[in-house]
Coordinates of C-alpha atoms in Angstrom, one line a residue:
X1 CA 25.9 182.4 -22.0
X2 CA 26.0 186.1 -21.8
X3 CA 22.8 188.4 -21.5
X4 CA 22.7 190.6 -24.4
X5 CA 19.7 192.7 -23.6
X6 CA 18.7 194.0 -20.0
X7 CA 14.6 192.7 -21.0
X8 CA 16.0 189.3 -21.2
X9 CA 16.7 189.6 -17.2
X10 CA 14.2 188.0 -15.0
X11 CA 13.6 190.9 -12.0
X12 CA 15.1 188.1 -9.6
X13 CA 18.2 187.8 -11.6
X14 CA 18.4 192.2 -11.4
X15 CA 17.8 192.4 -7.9
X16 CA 20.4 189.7 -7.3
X17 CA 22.8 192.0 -9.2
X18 CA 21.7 195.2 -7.2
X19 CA 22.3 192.9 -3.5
X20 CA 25.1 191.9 -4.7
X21 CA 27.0 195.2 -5.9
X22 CA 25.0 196.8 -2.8
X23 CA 26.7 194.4 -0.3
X24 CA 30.3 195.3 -0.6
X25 CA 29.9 198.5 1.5
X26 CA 27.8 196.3 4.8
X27 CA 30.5 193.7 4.2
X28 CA 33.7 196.0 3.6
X29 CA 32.5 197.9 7.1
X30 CA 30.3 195.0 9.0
X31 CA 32.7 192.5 8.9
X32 CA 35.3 195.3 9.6
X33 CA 34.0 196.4 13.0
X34 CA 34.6 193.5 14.9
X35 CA 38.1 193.4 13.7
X36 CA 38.8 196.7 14.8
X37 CA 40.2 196.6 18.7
X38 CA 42.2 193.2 16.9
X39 CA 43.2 195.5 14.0
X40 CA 44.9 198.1 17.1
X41 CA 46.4 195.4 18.9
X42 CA 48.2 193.6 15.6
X43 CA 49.5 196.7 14.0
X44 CA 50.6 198.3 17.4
X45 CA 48.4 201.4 16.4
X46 CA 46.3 203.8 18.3
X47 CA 42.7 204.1 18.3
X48 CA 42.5 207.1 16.1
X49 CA 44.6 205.2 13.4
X50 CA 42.3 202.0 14.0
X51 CA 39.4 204.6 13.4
X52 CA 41.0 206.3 10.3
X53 CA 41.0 202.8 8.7
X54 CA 37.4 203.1 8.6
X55 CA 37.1 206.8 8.5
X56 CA 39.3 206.8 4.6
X57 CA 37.1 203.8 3.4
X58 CA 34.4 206.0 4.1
X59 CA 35.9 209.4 2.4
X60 CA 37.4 207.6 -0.7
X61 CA 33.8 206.0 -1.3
X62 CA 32.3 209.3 -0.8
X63 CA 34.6 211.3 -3.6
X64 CA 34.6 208.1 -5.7
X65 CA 31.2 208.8 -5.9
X66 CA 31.5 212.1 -7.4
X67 CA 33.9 210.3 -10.5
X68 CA 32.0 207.3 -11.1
X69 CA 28.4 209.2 -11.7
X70 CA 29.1 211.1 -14.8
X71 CA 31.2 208.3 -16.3
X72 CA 28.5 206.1 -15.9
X73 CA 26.2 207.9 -17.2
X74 CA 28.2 209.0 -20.3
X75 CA 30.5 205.2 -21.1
X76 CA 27.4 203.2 -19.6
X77 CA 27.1 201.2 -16.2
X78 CA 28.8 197.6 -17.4
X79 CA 32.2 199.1 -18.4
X80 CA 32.7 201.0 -15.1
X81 CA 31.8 198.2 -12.8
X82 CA 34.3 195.8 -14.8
X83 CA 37.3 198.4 -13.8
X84 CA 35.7 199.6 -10.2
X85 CA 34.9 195.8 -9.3
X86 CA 38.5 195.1 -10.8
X87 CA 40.5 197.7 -8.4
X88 CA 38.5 196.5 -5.3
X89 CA 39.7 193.1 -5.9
X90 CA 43.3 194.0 -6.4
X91 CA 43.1 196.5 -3.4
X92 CA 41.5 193.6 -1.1
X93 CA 44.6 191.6 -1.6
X94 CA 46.8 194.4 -0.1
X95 CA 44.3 195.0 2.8
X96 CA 44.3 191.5 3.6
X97 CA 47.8 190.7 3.8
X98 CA 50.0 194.3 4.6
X99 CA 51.5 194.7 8.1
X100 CA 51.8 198.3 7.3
X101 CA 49.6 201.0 8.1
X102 CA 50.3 203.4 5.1
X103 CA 49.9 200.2 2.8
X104 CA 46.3 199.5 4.7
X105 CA 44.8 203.1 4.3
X106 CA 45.7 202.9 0.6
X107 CA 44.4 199.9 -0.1
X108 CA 41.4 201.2 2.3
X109 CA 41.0 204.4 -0.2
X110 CA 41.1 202.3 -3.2
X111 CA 38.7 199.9 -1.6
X112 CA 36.0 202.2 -1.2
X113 CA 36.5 203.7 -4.3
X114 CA 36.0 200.0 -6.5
X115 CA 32.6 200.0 -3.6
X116 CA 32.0 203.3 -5.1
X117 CA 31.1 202.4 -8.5
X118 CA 29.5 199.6 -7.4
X119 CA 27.2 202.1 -5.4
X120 CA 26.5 204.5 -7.9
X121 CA 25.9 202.4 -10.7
X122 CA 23.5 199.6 -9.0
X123 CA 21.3 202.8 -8.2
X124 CA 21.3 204.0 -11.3
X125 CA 20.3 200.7 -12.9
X126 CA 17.3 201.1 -10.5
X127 CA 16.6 203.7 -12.3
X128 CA 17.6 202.4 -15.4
X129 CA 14.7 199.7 -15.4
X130 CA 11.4 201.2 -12.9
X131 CA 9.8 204.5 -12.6
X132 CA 10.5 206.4 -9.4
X133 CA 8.1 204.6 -7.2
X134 CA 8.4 201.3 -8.0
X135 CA 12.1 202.1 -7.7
X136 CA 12.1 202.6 -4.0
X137 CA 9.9 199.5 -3.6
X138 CA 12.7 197.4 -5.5
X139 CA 15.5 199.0 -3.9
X140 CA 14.0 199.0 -0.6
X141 CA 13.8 195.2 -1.2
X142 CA 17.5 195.0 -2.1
X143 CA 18.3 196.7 1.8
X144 CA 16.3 193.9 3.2
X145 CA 18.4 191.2 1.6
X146 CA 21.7 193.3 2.3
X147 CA 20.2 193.2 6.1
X148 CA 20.6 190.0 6.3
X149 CA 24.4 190.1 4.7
X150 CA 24.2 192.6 7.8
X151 CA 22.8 190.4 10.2
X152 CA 25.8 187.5 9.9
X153 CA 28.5 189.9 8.8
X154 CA 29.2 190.8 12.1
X155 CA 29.3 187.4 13.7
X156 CA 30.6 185.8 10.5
X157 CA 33.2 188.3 11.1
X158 CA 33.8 187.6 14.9
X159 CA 34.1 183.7 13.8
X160 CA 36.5 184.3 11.1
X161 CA 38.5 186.6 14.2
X162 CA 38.6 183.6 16.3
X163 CA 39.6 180.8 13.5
X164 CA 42.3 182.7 11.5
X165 CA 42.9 186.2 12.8
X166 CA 41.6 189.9 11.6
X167 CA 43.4 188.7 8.3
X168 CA 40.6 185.8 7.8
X169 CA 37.4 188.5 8.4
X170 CA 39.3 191.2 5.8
X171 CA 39.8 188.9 3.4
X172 CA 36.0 187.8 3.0
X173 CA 36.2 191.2 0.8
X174 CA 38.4 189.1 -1.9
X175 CA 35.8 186.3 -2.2
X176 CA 33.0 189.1 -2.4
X177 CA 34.3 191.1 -4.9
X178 CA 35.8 188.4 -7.2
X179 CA 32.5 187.1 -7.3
X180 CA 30.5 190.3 -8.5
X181 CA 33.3 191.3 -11.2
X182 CA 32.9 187.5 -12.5
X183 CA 28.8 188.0 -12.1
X184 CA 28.4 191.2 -13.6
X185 CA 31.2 190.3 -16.6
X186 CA 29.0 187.1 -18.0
X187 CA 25.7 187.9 -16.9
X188 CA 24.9 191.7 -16.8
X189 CA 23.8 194.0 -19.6
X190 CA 24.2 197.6 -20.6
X191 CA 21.3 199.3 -18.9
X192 CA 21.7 203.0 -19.0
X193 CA 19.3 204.7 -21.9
X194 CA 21.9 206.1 -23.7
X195 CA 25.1 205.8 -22.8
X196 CA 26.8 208.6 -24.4
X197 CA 30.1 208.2 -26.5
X198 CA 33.5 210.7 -27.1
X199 CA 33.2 211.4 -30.5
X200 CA 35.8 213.9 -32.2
X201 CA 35.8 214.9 -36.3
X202 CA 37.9 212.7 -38.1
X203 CA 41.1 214.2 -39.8
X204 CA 44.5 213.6 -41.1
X205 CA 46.2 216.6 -39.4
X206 CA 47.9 214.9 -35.6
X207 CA 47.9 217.9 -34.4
X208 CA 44.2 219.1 -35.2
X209 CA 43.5 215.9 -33.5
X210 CA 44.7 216.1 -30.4
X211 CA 43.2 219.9 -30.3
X212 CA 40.2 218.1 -30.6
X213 CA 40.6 215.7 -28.4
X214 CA 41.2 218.4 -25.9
X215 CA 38.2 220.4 -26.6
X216 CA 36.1 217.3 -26.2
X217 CA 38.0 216.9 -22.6
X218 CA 37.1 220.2 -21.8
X219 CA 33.5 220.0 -23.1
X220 CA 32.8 216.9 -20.8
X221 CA 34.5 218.6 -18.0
X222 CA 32.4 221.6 -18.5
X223 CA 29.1 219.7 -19.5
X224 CA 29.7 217.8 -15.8
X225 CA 29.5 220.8 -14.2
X226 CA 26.7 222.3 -15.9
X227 CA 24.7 218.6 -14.8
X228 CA 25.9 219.6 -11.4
X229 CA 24.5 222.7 -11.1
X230 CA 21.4 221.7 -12.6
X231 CA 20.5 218.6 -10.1
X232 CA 21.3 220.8 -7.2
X233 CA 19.1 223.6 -7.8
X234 CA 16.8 220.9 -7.9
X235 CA 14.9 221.4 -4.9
X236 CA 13.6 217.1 -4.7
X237 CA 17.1 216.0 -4.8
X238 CA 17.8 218.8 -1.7
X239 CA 15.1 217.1 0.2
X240 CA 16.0 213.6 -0.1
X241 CA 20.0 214.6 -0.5
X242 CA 19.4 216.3 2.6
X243 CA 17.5 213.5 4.4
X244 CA 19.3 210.8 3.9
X245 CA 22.7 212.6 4.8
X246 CA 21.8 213.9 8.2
X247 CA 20.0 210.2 8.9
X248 CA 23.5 208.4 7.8
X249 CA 25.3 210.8 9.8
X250 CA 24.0 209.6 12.8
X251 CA 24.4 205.9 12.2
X252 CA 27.9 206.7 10.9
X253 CA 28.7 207.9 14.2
X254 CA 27.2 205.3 16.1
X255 CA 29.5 202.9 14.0
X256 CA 32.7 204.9 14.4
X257 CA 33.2 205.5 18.0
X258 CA 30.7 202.1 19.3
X259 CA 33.7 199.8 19.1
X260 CA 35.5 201.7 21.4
X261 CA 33.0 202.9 23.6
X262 CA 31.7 199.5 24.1
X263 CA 34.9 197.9 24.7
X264 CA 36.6 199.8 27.1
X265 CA 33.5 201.0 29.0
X266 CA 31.8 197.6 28.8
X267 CA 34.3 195.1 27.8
X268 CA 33.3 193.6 25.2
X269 CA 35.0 191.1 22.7
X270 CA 35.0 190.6 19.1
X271 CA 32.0 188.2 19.6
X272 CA 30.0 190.1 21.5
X273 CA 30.4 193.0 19.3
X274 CA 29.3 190.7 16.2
X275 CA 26.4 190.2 18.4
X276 CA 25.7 193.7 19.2
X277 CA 26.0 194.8 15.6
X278 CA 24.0 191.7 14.2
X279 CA 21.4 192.7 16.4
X280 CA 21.2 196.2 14.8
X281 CA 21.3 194.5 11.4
X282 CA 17.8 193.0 12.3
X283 CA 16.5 196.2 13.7
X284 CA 17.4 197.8 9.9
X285 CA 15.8 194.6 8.1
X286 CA 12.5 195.3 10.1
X287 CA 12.9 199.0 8.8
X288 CA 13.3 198.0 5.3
X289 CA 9.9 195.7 5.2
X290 CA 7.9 198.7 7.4
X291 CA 9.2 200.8 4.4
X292 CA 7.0 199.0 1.5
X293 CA 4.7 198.6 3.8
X294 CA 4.3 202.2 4.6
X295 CA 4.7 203.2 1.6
X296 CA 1.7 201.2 -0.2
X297 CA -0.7 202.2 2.4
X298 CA 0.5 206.0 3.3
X299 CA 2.6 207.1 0.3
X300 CA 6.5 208.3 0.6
X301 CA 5.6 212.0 2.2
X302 CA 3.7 210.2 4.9
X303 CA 5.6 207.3 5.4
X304 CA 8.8 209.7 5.9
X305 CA 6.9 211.7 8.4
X306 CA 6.4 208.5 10.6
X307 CA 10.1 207.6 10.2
X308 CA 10.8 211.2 10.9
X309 CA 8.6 211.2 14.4
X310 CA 10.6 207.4 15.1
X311 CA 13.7 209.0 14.4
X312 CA 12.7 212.0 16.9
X313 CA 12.0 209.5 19.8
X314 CA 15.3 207.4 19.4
X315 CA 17.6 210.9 19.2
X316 CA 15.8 211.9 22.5
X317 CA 15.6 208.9 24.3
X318 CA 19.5 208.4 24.0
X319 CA 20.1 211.8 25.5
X320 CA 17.6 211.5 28.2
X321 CA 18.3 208.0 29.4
X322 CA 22.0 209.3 29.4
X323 CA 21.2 212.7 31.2
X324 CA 19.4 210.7 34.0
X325 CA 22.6 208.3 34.7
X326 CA 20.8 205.4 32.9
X327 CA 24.6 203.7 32.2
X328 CA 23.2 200.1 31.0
X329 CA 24.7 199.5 27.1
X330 CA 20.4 199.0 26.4
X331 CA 20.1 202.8 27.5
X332 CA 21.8 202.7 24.3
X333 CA 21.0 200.2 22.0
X334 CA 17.5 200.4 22.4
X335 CA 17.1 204.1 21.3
X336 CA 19.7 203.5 18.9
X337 CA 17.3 200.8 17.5
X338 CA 14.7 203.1 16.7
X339 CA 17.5 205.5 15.3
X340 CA 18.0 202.6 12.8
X341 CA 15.0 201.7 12.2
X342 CA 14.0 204.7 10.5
X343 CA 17.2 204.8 8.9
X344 CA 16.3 202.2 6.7
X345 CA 13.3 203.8 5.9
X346 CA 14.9 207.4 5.1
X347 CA 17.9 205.3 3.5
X348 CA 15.2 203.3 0.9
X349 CA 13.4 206.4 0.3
X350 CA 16.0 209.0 -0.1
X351 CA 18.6 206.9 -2.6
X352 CA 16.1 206.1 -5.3
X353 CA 14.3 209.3 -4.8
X354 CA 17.1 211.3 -5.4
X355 CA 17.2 210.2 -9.1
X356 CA 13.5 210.3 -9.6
X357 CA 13.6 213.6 -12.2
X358 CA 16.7 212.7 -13.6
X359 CA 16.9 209.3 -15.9
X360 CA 19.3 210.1 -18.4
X361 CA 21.4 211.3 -15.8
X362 CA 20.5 208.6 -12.7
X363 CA 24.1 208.0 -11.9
X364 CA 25.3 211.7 -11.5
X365 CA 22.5 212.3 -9.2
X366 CA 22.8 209.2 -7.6
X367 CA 26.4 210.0 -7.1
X368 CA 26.0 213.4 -6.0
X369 CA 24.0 212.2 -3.3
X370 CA 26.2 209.6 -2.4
X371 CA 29.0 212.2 -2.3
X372 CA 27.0 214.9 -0.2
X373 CA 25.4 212.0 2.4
X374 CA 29.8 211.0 2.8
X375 CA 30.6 214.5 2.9
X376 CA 28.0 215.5 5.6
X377 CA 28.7 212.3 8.0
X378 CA 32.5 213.2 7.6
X379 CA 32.3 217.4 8.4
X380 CA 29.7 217.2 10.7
X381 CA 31.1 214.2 12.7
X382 CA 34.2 216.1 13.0
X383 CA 32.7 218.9 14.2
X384 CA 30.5 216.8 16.9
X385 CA 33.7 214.9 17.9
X386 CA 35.6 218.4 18.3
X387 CA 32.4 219.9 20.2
X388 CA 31.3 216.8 22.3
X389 CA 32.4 215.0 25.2
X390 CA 34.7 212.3 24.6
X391 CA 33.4 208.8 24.7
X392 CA 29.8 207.9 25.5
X393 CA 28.5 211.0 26.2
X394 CA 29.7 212.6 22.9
X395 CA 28.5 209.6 21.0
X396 CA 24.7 209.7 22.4
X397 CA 24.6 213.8 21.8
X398 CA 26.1 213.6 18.6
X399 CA 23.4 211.3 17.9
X400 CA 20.6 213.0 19.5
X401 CA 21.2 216.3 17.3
X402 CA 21.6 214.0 13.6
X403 CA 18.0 212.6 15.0
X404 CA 16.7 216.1 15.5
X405 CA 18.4 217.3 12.0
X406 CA 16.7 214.5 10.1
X407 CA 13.3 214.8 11.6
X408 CA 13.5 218.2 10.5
X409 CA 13.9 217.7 6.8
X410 CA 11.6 215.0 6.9
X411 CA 8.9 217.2 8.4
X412 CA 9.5 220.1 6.4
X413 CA 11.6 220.0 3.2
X414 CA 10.2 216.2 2.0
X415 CA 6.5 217.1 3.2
X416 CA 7.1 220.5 0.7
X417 CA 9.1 219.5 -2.7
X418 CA 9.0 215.6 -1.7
X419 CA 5.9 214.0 -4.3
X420 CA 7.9 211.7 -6.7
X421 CA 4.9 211.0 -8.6
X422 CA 4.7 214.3 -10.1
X423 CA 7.9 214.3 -11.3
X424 CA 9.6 214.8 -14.9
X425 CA 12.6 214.7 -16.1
X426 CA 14.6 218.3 -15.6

């Protein structure tokens, strides 16, 4: 029987919902990776087309973003992620069984924009139900069970690879998202404040109406906009926006050109790259339980400090070990581990704190952020792949300058304008 109320939800029942909308994106990518080399072979495409099938699931989830927050916040969270869940399914289905490229990227785009609502509106529902603080804590909670949809995706991945073919792994998204629309349409309640309505005057007159219904257009469009503006000059969300993009950046890249690097240069297979990547998934599932630790003994400024100085010592291990011939794959993976590591922590922090002055507009925040953390990883990995050395070298620099770019703002911006507690909505 349907929920009717969000206070008749037990909090295990909520955080189920939140791992479960959260999971799309580890599975859409995680289970992706090891498919990749597989993916070039099948297709007959080159590595940079192999790459841009990750590279658009990533760009469409980052502008979907930007659509889904305000809607969200203005139709509610329930109706969005019955259409959002509803297109990922549908664009699954082509993913899974096109053997064309121009049908895969836009089933790829479409993909990551159904993953986008998801995103955007299981944060705000974080927001929806617990204050700023307790917010992190809970969604901090929800990344350590997505670590451990992390921590098999890879090698359940790499198994699927083996039994039926790249087309069994990419499929696992149909299953996935089938479930959460059939979850979230029998179980989940409206849990945004206020969700606010069109209204327009009523009249007789057609055409009075349809001026009306234009000026309400226009009003939202403009009333957006104005929301915009307002959460960016916001200098919190700047901090934590800022964090959590340059932090993401880094592990973006390590995900993007990894696959390649480590199978020409090391030769690995499908397996052993589930292997590889499930070990990282552990590495982020420690980060995620050091988080509430942290945070109940030190506070979020502290605790981000600490990640911050972690984050430091991966970025210039990875260069060093490189710079002094060190060509062993754990010269890389084990700075990269720490890289990670605190990249839970900035990750847990940074998307619930985004939202923390904003709760009747938690979704457009949280989608702004989401937008700006895409955008970043995307302009500033170009740039680094233009700049940087081609294969390993470019990967470990590019990583070593997102380390010292989220240290940074950890130190500085988040120490300065970074105290959720004191916070009220703008």
């Amino acid at each position: 029987m349907p929920v009717k109320t969000i206070q008749q939800m037990r909090q295990g029942t909520l955080l189920f919902v939140l791992v479960l909308l959260l999971g799309l994106h580890p599975v859409a990518s995680y289970l992706y990776l090891p498919a990749l080399p597989l993916l070039k072979v099948q297709l007959g495409i080159s590595d940079a087309e192999a790459q841009m099938t990750l590279s658009i699931l990533v760009i469409s989830f980052g502008f979907g973003q930007i659509i889904w927050g305000p809607v969200a916040d203005r139709l509610g969270r329930r109706w969005v992620l019955l259409f959002g869940l509803g297109m990922l399914l549908l664009a699954s289905l082509f993913v899974t069984f096109t053997s064309e490229l121009g049908v895969l990227l836009v089933g790829r785009v479409f993909q990551g924009l159904g993953i986008a609502a998801a995103g955007v509106c299981a944060r705000a529902i974080v927001r929806d139900c617990f204050q700023p603080v307790d917010g992190i804590r809970i969604l901090s909670l929800s990344f350590s069970w997505l670590g451990l949809i992390s921590l098999t995706g890879p090698l359940l991945g790499a198994s699927l690879i083996y039994v039926g073919g790249f087309r069994a792994a990419l499929g696992t998204l149909i299953v996935c998202s089938a479930l959460a629309l059939v979850f979230i349409a029998i179980r989940l309640p409206e849990t945004a404040p206020a969700p606010a309505t069109m209204e327009t005057d009523d009249t007789d007159d057609a055409d009075d109406a349809e001026h009306a219904e234009k000026a309400s257009i226009a009003d939202i469009l403009k009333q957006c906009m104005h929301q915009f503006r307002q959460i960016l000059q916001h200098p919190l969300f700047l901090s934590y926006a800022a964090l959590t993009a340059f932090s993401y950046s880094g592990h973006y890249f390590f995900l993007s050109l990894s696959p390649f690097v480590f199978t020409d240069l090391y030769g690995l297979d499908a397996l052993d790259l589930g292997y590889l990547f499930s070990l990282s998934s552990l590495v982020h599932l420690a980060g995620t339980f050091a988080c509430r630790k942290w945070l109940a003994e030190h506070g979020i400024r502290t605790t981000l400090k600490i990640a911050g100085l972690i984050t430091l010592i991966g970025g210039i291990a990875i260069v060093m070990l490189n710079q002094m011939g060190w060509q062993s794959i754990w010269a890389i993976l084990l700075p990269q581990s720490l890289f990670l590591f605190a990249h839970a922590i900035h990750q847990s922090c940074g998307q619930s704190a985004v939202s923390a002055p904003f709760s009747k507009l938690a979704a457009t925040a949280s989608s702004l952020c989401g937008f700006l953390i895409t955008a970043v990883a995307i302009v500033l990995g170009e740039i680094l792949k233009a700049t940087l050395p081609a294969g390993r070298e470019g990967m470990v620099e590019g990583i070593g300058i997102c380390a010292l770019l989220t240290t940074a703002v950890a130190w500085t911006w988040v120490q300065r304008y970074g105290d959720v507690t004191r916070q009220v909505d703008a």
